[in-house]
Amino acid sequence: MPRPRETRPPADSAQLAPPRPGGDGKADVALTYPPEAARTMAAIEKSGRRKGRLGAVVPDTTLDVMPATLKEEGWNLCALTFDDGPHRVVTRQILDVLNREKIPATYFPVASVAENQGEVIRDFIAAGHEIGNHSLTHADLRAMDPEAQRHEIAEANRILRGFGANPVLFRPPYGRYTPDLLAIAREESMSPVLWTVDTRDWQVRDPDRIVQHVKTEAGTGSVLLLHSTYPSTLNALPRVIAAMRAKGCEFVTLSEWIERMHQLATPAMAPTLVNAGVNAAVKAGGKAGDAALRAAN
């Protein structure tokens, strides 16, 4: 798969300030997702509808919780997650909205971009938000050999930890993965994660359509995929939060969402997320586990 082209964000209704003086400009671009990535994202969303909430988010889990169970339990934790960037202006303004609304969120920056923007990463952490691993370069990691895959994850962790983050979640670029990639992520003490609702903000770049999609598709226990680089996402965010609150959502970080979901799935075990071990099906390379993972892709 070709690397995504970098383009300036479209001129939608957000008013962008000029880049900070002395910036290299690399952070002021947004990824454009090619058609094959769009097909992958659509397949993930379709696959997620056939699963419970936990199975849709954690692709190598053997546990699951169905939406009907969540409703019976009155369980409606939701997580806002943001990928890509940081963009020097938009990402900072998204952080401001989250802080103003008192919403904890999980942010998956591209580490090679974040490397030059330690201040915004530190500010996310200081405000109580979670930082996850979205790889070093946002390449399609499936096309790489295992050594290169491990470097993408480990080097991203090194950069982010240098800013005070403790990433325990790994979201593969474009949601693309293989069983071997998930096993490597686990070996690097990362839990692989996806989402339940793709807001399609990377595709439509229209605040009204983003909000309407959330109102239509999000429900009990949703994990929303958004992006930190588009002005349209920034403009939609207050209404996205309001729509989720109207659905009764209590916002938590994605790590807390997964940990609490695990407790609901296995109340006697009450496992924790941090540094979770390799899932047996992935570690053993069993046919059933591999088949399930291929189906998710």
CSV table of C-alpha atoms in Angstrom, one decimal:
chain,number,residue,atom,x,y,z
A,1,MET,CA,0.0,0.0,0.0
A,2,PRO,CA,1.4,3.4,-0.9
A,3,ARG,CA,2.3,5.8,1.9
A,4,PRO,CA,-0.4,8.4,2.5
A,5,ARG,CA,0.1,11.7,0.7
A,6,GLU,CA,0.5,14.8,3.0
A,7,THR,CA,-1.7,17.7,2.1
A,8,ARG,CA,-2.7,20.9,3.7
A,9,PRO,CA,-6.1,20.6,5.5
A,10,PRO,CA,-9.1,21.9,3.5
A,11,ALA,CA,-10.3,25.4,4.2
A,12,ASP,CA,-13.4,24.5,6.1
A,13,SER,CA,-15.1,26.6,8.7
A,14,ALA,CA,-12.4,26.5,11.3
A,15,GLN,CA,-10.2,29.6,11.5
A,16,LEU,CA,-6.6,28.4,11.6
A,17,ALA,CA,-3.8,30.5,13.0
A,18,PRO,CA,-0.5,30.5,11.1
A,19,PRO,CA,2.1,27.9,12.1
A,20,ARG,CA,4.4,28.9,15.0
A,21,PRO,CA,7.5,30.7,14.0
A,22,GLY,CA,10.5,28.4,13.6
A,23,GLY,CA,8.3,25.3,12.9
A,24,ASP,CA,9.4,22.9,10.2
A,25,GLY,CA,5.9,22.7,8.8
A,26,LYS,CA,5.7,18.9,9.0
A,27,ALA,CA,3.2,19.0,11.8
A,28,ASP,CA,0.9,21.4,9.9
A,29,VAL,CA,-0.2,18.7,7.3
A,30,ALA,CA,-3.0,16.1,7.5
A,31,LEU,CA,-2.9,12.6,6.2
A,32,THR,CA,-5.0,11.9,3.1
A,33,TYR,CA,-6.2,8.3,3.2
A,34,PRO,CA,-6.1,6.5,-0.1
A,35,PRO,CA,-9.0,4.4,-1.5
A,36,GLU,CA,-7.6,1.1,-0.3
A,37,ALA,CA,-7.4,2.5,3.2
A,38,ALA,CA,-11.1,3.5,3.0
A,39,ARG,CA,-12.0,0.0,2.1
A,40,THR,CA,-10.1,-1.4,5.1
A,41,MET,CA,-11.8,1.1,7.4
A,42,ALA,CA,-15.3,0.2,6.0
A,43,ALA,CA,-14.5,-3.5,6.5
A,44,ILE,CA,-13.5,-2.9,10.2
A,45,GLU,CA,-16.8,-1.1,10.8
A,46,LYS,CA,-18.8,-4.0,9.2
A,47,SER,CA,-16.9,-6.6,11.1
A,48,GLY,CA,-17.4,-4.7,14.4
A,49,ARG,CA,-21.2,-4.8,13.9
A,50,ARG,CA,-21.1,-8.6,14.1
A,51,LYS,CA,-19.2,-8.6,17.4
A,52,GLY,CA,-19.8,-7.4,20.9
A,53,ARG,CA,-18.2,-4.2,22.1
A,54,LEU,CA,-15.0,-5.7,23.5
A,55,GLY,CA,-14.4,-7.9,20.5
A,56,ALA,CA,-14.8,-4.9,18.1
A,57,VAL,CA,-12.1,-2.9,20.0
A,58,VAL,CA,-9.6,-5.5,21.0
A,59,PRO,CA,-9.0,-7.7,17.9
A,60,ASP,CA,-7.1,-10.5,19.7
A,61,THR,CA,-9.4,-11.0,22.7
A,62,THR,CA,-11.1,-14.2,23.5
A,63,LEU,CA,-13.7,-12.4,25.6
A,64,ASP,CA,-16.7,-10.3,24.5
A,65,VAL,CA,-19.6,-8.3,25.9
A,66,MET,CA,-22.7,-7.8,23.8
A,67,PRO,CA,-24.6,-4.5,23.7
A,68,ALA,CA,-27.7,-6.1,25.2
A,69,THR,CA,-25.7,-7.1,28.3
A,70,LEU,CA,-24.4,-3.5,28.6
A,71,LYS,CA,-28.0,-2.2,28.6
A,72,GLU,CA,-29.1,-4.8,31.2
A,73,GLU,CA,-26.2,-3.7,33.4
A,74,GLY,CA,-26.8,0.0,32.9
A,75,TRP,CA,-23.2,0.2,31.6
A,76,ASN,CA,-22.6,3.0,29.2
A,77,LEU,CA,-18.9,4.0,29.4
A,78,CYS,CA,-17.7,5.7,26.2
A,79,ALA,CA,-14.3,6.7,24.9
A,80,LEU,CA,-13.2,9.4,22.5
A,81,THR,CA,-10.0,8.5,20.7
A,82,PHE,CA,-8.0,10.7,18.3
A,83,ASP,CA,-5.4,9.6,15.8
A,84,ASP,CA,-2.6,11.2,13.8
A,85,GLY,CA,-0.8,14.5,14.1
A,86,PRO,CA,-0.1,16.5,16.1
A,87,HIS,CA,-1.1,19.5,14.0
A,88,ARG,CA,0.4,22.6,15.6
A,89,VAL,CA,-2.9,24.4,15.7
A,90,VAL,CA,-5.8,22.0,15.4
A,91,THR,CA,-4.6,19.5,17.9
A,92,ARG,CA,-4.0,22.2,20.5
A,93,GLN,CA,-7.6,23.5,20.0
A,94,ILE,CA,-9.0,20.0,20.3
A,95,LEU,CA,-7.2,19.7,23.6
A,96,ASP,CA,-8.7,23.0,24.7
A,97,VAL,CA,-12.2,21.6,23.9
A,98,LEU,CA,-11.6,18.4,25.8
A,99,ASN,CA,-10.4,20.3,28.8
A,100,ARG,CA,-13.2,22.8,28.7
A,101,GLU,CA,-15.8,20.0,28.5
A,102,LYS,CA,-13.9,18.0,31.2
A,103,ILE,CA,-13.7,15.0,28.9
A,104,PRO,CA,-10.8,12.5,29.3
A,105,ALA,CA,-9.7,11.1,25.9
A,106,THR,CA,-7.0,8.9,24.4
A,107,TYR,CA,-4.7,10.3,21.8
A,108,PHE,CA,-2.7,8.3,19.3
A,109,PRO,CA,-0.1,10.6,17.7
A,110,VAL,CA,2.3,9.7,15.0
A,111,ALA,CA,5.6,9.6,16.9
A,112,SER,CA,7.8,11.0,14.2
A,113,VAL,CA,5.6,14.1,14.1
A,114,ALA,CA,5.1,14.3,17.8
A,115,GLU,CA,8.9,14.1,18.3
A,116,ASN,CA,9.1,17.9,17.5
A,117,GLN,CA,6.0,18.8,19.6
A,118,GLY,CA,6.8,17.5,23.0
A,119,GLU,CA,4.9,20.4,24.6
A,120,VAL,CA,1.5,19.4,23.3
A,121,ILE,CA,2.1,15.8,24.3
A,122,ARG,CA,3.0,16.9,27.8
A,123,ASP,CA,-0.1,19.1,28.0
A,124,PHE,CA,-2.3,16.2,27.1
A,125,ILE,CA,-0.7,14.1,29.8
A,126,ALA,CA,-0.9,16.9,32.4
A,127,ALA,CA,-4.7,17.3,31.7
A,128,GLY,CA,-5.3,13.7,32.5
A,129,HIS,CA,-5.6,12.4,28.9
A,130,GLU,CA,-4.0,9.1,27.7
A,131,ILE,CA,-1.3,8.8,25.1
A,132,GLY,CA,-1.3,5.7,22.9
A,133,ASN,CA,1.1,4.3,20.2
A,134,HIS,CA,0.1,4.8,16.6
A,135,SER,CA,3.5,3.8,15.2
A,136,LEU,CA,6.5,5.8,14.2
A,137,THR,CA,5.7,6.8,10.7
A,138,HIS,CA,2.0,5.8,10.0
A,139,ALA,CA,3.1,3.3,7.3
A,140,ASP,CA,1.1,0.1,6.5
A,141,LEU,CA,3.0,-2.2,9.0
A,142,ARG,CA,1.6,-5.4,7.3
A,143,ALA,CA,4.1,-4.8,4.4
A,144,MET,CA,7.1,-4.7,6.7
A,145,ASP,CA,9.2,-7.6,8.1
A,146,PRO,CA,9.0,-8.3,11.8
A,147,GLU,CA,12.1,-6.4,12.7
A,148,ALA,CA,10.8,-3.3,11.0
A,149,GLN,CA,7.4,-3.7,12.6
A,150,ARG,CA,9.0,-4.0,16.1
A,151,HIS,CA,11.1,-0.8,15.4
A,152,GLU,CA,7.9,1.2,14.4
A,153,ILE,CA,6.3,0.3,17.8
A,154,ALA,CA,9.4,0.4,20.0
A,155,GLU,CA,10.8,3.6,18.6
A,156,ALA,CA,7.4,5.3,19.0
A,157,ASN,CA,7.3,4.2,22.6
A,158,ARG,CA,10.8,5.6,23.2
A,159,ILE,CA,9.8,9.0,21.8
A,160,LEU,CA,6.5,9.2,23.7
A,161,ARG,CA,8.0,8.0,27.0
A,162,GLY,CA,10.5,10.8,26.6
A,163,PHE,CA,7.6,13.2,27.0
A,164,GLY,CA,6.3,11.4,30.1
A,165,ALA,CA,3.8,9.2,28.4
A,166,ASN,CA,3.3,5.5,29.3
A,167,PRO,CA,1.7,4.0,26.2
A,168,VAL,CA,-0.1,0.7,26.8
A,169,LEU,CA,-2.3,0.8,23.8
A,170,PHE,CA,-1.3,0.3,20.2
A,171,ARG,CA,-3.6,1.3,17.3
A,172,PRO,CA,-2.2,0.1,13.9
A,173,PRO,CA,-2.2,2.7,11.1
A,174,TYR,CA,-5.4,2.3,9.0
A,175,GLY,CA,-6.5,-0.4,11.4
A,176,ARG,CA,-4.4,-2.9,9.4
A,177,TYR,CA,-2.8,-5.8,11.1
A,178,THR,CA,-1.8,-9.4,11.0
A,179,PRO,CA,-1.6,-12.0,13.8
A,180,ASP,CA,2.1,-11.6,13.9
A,181,LEU,CA,1.9,-7.8,14.3
A,182,LEU,CA,-0.5,-8.2,17.2
A,183,ALA,CA,1.9,-10.7,18.8
A,184,ILE,CA,4.8,-8.2,18.4
A,185,ALA,CA,2.7,-5.4,20.0
A,186,ARG,CA,1.9,-7.7,23.0
A,187,GLU,CA,5.6,-8.5,23.3
A,188,GLU,CA,6.2,-4.8,23.5
A,189,SER,CA,3.7,-4.6,26.4
A,190,MET,CA,1.0,-3.0,24.2
A,191,SER,CA,-2.7,-4.0,23.9
A,192,PRO,CA,-3.8,-3.7,20.2
A,193,VAL,CA,-7.0,-1.6,19.8
A,194,LEU,CA,-9.4,-0.5,17.2
A,195,TRP,CA,-12.8,1.2,17.7
A,196,THR,CA,-16.6,0.7,17.4
A,197,VAL,CA,-17.6,3.8,15.5
A,198,ASP,CA,-15.6,5.4,12.7
A,199,THR,CA,-16.8,9.0,12.5
A,200,ARG,CA,-15.4,9.2,9.0
A,201,ASP,CA,-14.0,12.6,9.7
A,202,TRP,CA,-10.9,11.7,7.7
A,203,GLN,CA,-13.2,11.2,4.7
A,204,VAL,CA,-16.1,13.6,4.8
A,205,ARG,CA,-14.4,16.7,6.3
A,206,ASP,CA,-17.9,18.1,7.0
A,207,PRO,CA,-18.8,18.9,10.7
A,208,ASP,CA,-22.6,18.4,10.1
A,209,ARG,CA,-22.1,14.9,8.6
A,210,ILE,CA,-19.6,13.9,11.3
A,211,VAL,CA,-22.2,14.8,14.0
A,212,GLN,CA,-25.0,13.1,12.2
A,213,HIS,CA,-23.0,9.9,11.8
A,214,VAL,CA,-22.3,9.9,15.5
A,215,LYS,CA,-26.0,10.4,16.3
A,216,THR,CA,-27.0,7.6,14.0
A,217,GLU,CA,-24.2,5.0,14.7
A,218,ALA,CA,-23.0,5.5,18.2
A,219,GLY,CA,-24.7,3.7,21.1
A,220,THR,CA,-24.2,2.0,24.4
A,221,GLY,CA,-20.5,1.6,25.2
A,222,SER,CA,-19.1,3.2,22.0
A,223,VAL,CA,-15.5,3.9,21.2
A,224,LEU,CA,-15.3,6.7,18.7
A,225,LEU,CA,-12.5,7.1,16.1
A,226,LEU,CA,-11.7,10.8,15.4
A,227,HIS,CA,-8.6,12.6,14.1
A,228,SER,CA,-6.6,15.4,15.6
A,229,THR,CA,-5.6,17.2,12.4
A,230,TYR,CA,-8.8,18.3,10.6
A,231,PRO,CA,-10.5,21.6,11.3
A,232,SER,CA,-13.9,20.0,10.5
A,233,THR,CA,-13.3,17.5,13.4
A,234,LEU,CA,-12.5,20.5,15.7
A,235,ASN,CA,-15.7,22.2,14.7
A,236,ALA,CA,-17.8,19.0,15.1
A,237,LEU,CA,-16.3,18.0,18.5
A,238,PRO,CA,-18.5,20.0,20.9
A,239,ARG,CA,-21.6,18.7,19.2
A,240,VAL,CA,-20.2,15.1,19.1
A,241,ILE,CA,-19.7,15.4,22.9
A,242,ALA,CA,-23.2,16.7,23.4
A,243,ALA,CA,-24.7,13.9,21.2
A,244,MET,CA,-22.9,11.3,23.2
A,245,ARG,CA,-23.9,12.8,26.5
A,246,ALA,CA,-27.5,12.8,25.3
A,247,LYS,CA,-27.1,9.1,24.8
A,248,GLY,CA,-26.1,8.8,28.5
A,249,CYS,CA,-22.4,8.3,28.0
A,250,GLU,CA,-19.9,8.5,30.8
A,251,PHE,CA,-16.5,9.4,29.2
A,252,VAL,CA,-13.4,7.5,30.2
A,253,THR,CA,-10.0,6.9,28.6
A,254,LEU,CA,-9.8,3.8,26.4
A,255,SER,CA,-7.6,2.0,28.9
A,256,GLU,CA,-10.2,2.4,31.5
A,257,TRP,CA,-12.9,1.4,29.1
A,258,ILE,CA,-11.1,-1.9,28.3
A,259,GLU,CA,-10.3,-2.6,31.9
A,260,ARG,CA,-13.9,-2.0,33.0
A,261,MET,CA,-15.2,-4.0,30.1
A,262,HIS,CA,-12.9,-6.9,31.1
A,263,GLN,CA,-14.4,-6.8,34.6
A,264,LEU,CA,-17.8,-7.0,33.2
A,265,ALA,CA,-16.9,-9.9,30.9
A,266,THR,CA,-15.1,-11.9,33.7
A,267,PRO,CA,-16.2,-10.5,37.1
A,268,ALA,CA,-14.5,-13.2,39.1
A,269,MET,CA,-11.1,-12.5,37.4
A,270,ALA,CA,-11.2,-8.7,37.3
A,271,PRO,CA,-8.0,-8.5,35.1
A,272,THR,CA,-6.2,-5.2,34.5
A,273,LEU,CA,-5.2,-3.9,31.1
A,274,VAL,CA,-1.6,-2.6,31.8
A,275,ASN,CA,1.0,-4.9,30.2
A,276,ALA,CA,-1.5,-7.6,29.4
A,277,GLY,CA,0.0,-10.9,28.3
A,278,VAL,CA,-0.2,-12.3,24.8
A,279,ASN,CA,-3.5,-13.8,23.9
A,280,ALA,CA,-3.3,-17.6,23.8
A,281,ALA,CA,-4.8,-17.9,20.4
A,282,VAL,CA,-2.3,-15.4,18.9
A,283,LYS,CA,0.7,-16.7,20.8
A,284,ALA,CA,0.0,-20.3,19.8
A,285,GLY,CA,-0.8,-19.4,16.3
A,286,GLY,CA,-3.9,-21.6,16.4
A,287,LYS,CA,-6.0,-21.9,13.3
A,288,ALA,CA,-9.1,-20.7,15.0
A,289,GLY,CA,-7.3,-17.6,16.3
A,290,ASP,CA,-5.7,-16.8,13.0
A,291,ALA,CA,-9.0,-17.3,11.2
A,292,ALA,CA,-10.8,-14.9,13.6
A,293,LEU,CA,-8.0,-12.3,13.1
A,294,ARG,CA,-8.2,-12.6,9.3
A,295,ALA,CA,-11.9,-12.1,9.4
A,296,ALA,CA,-11.5,-8.9,11.4
A,297,ASN,CA,-9.3,-7.5,8.6
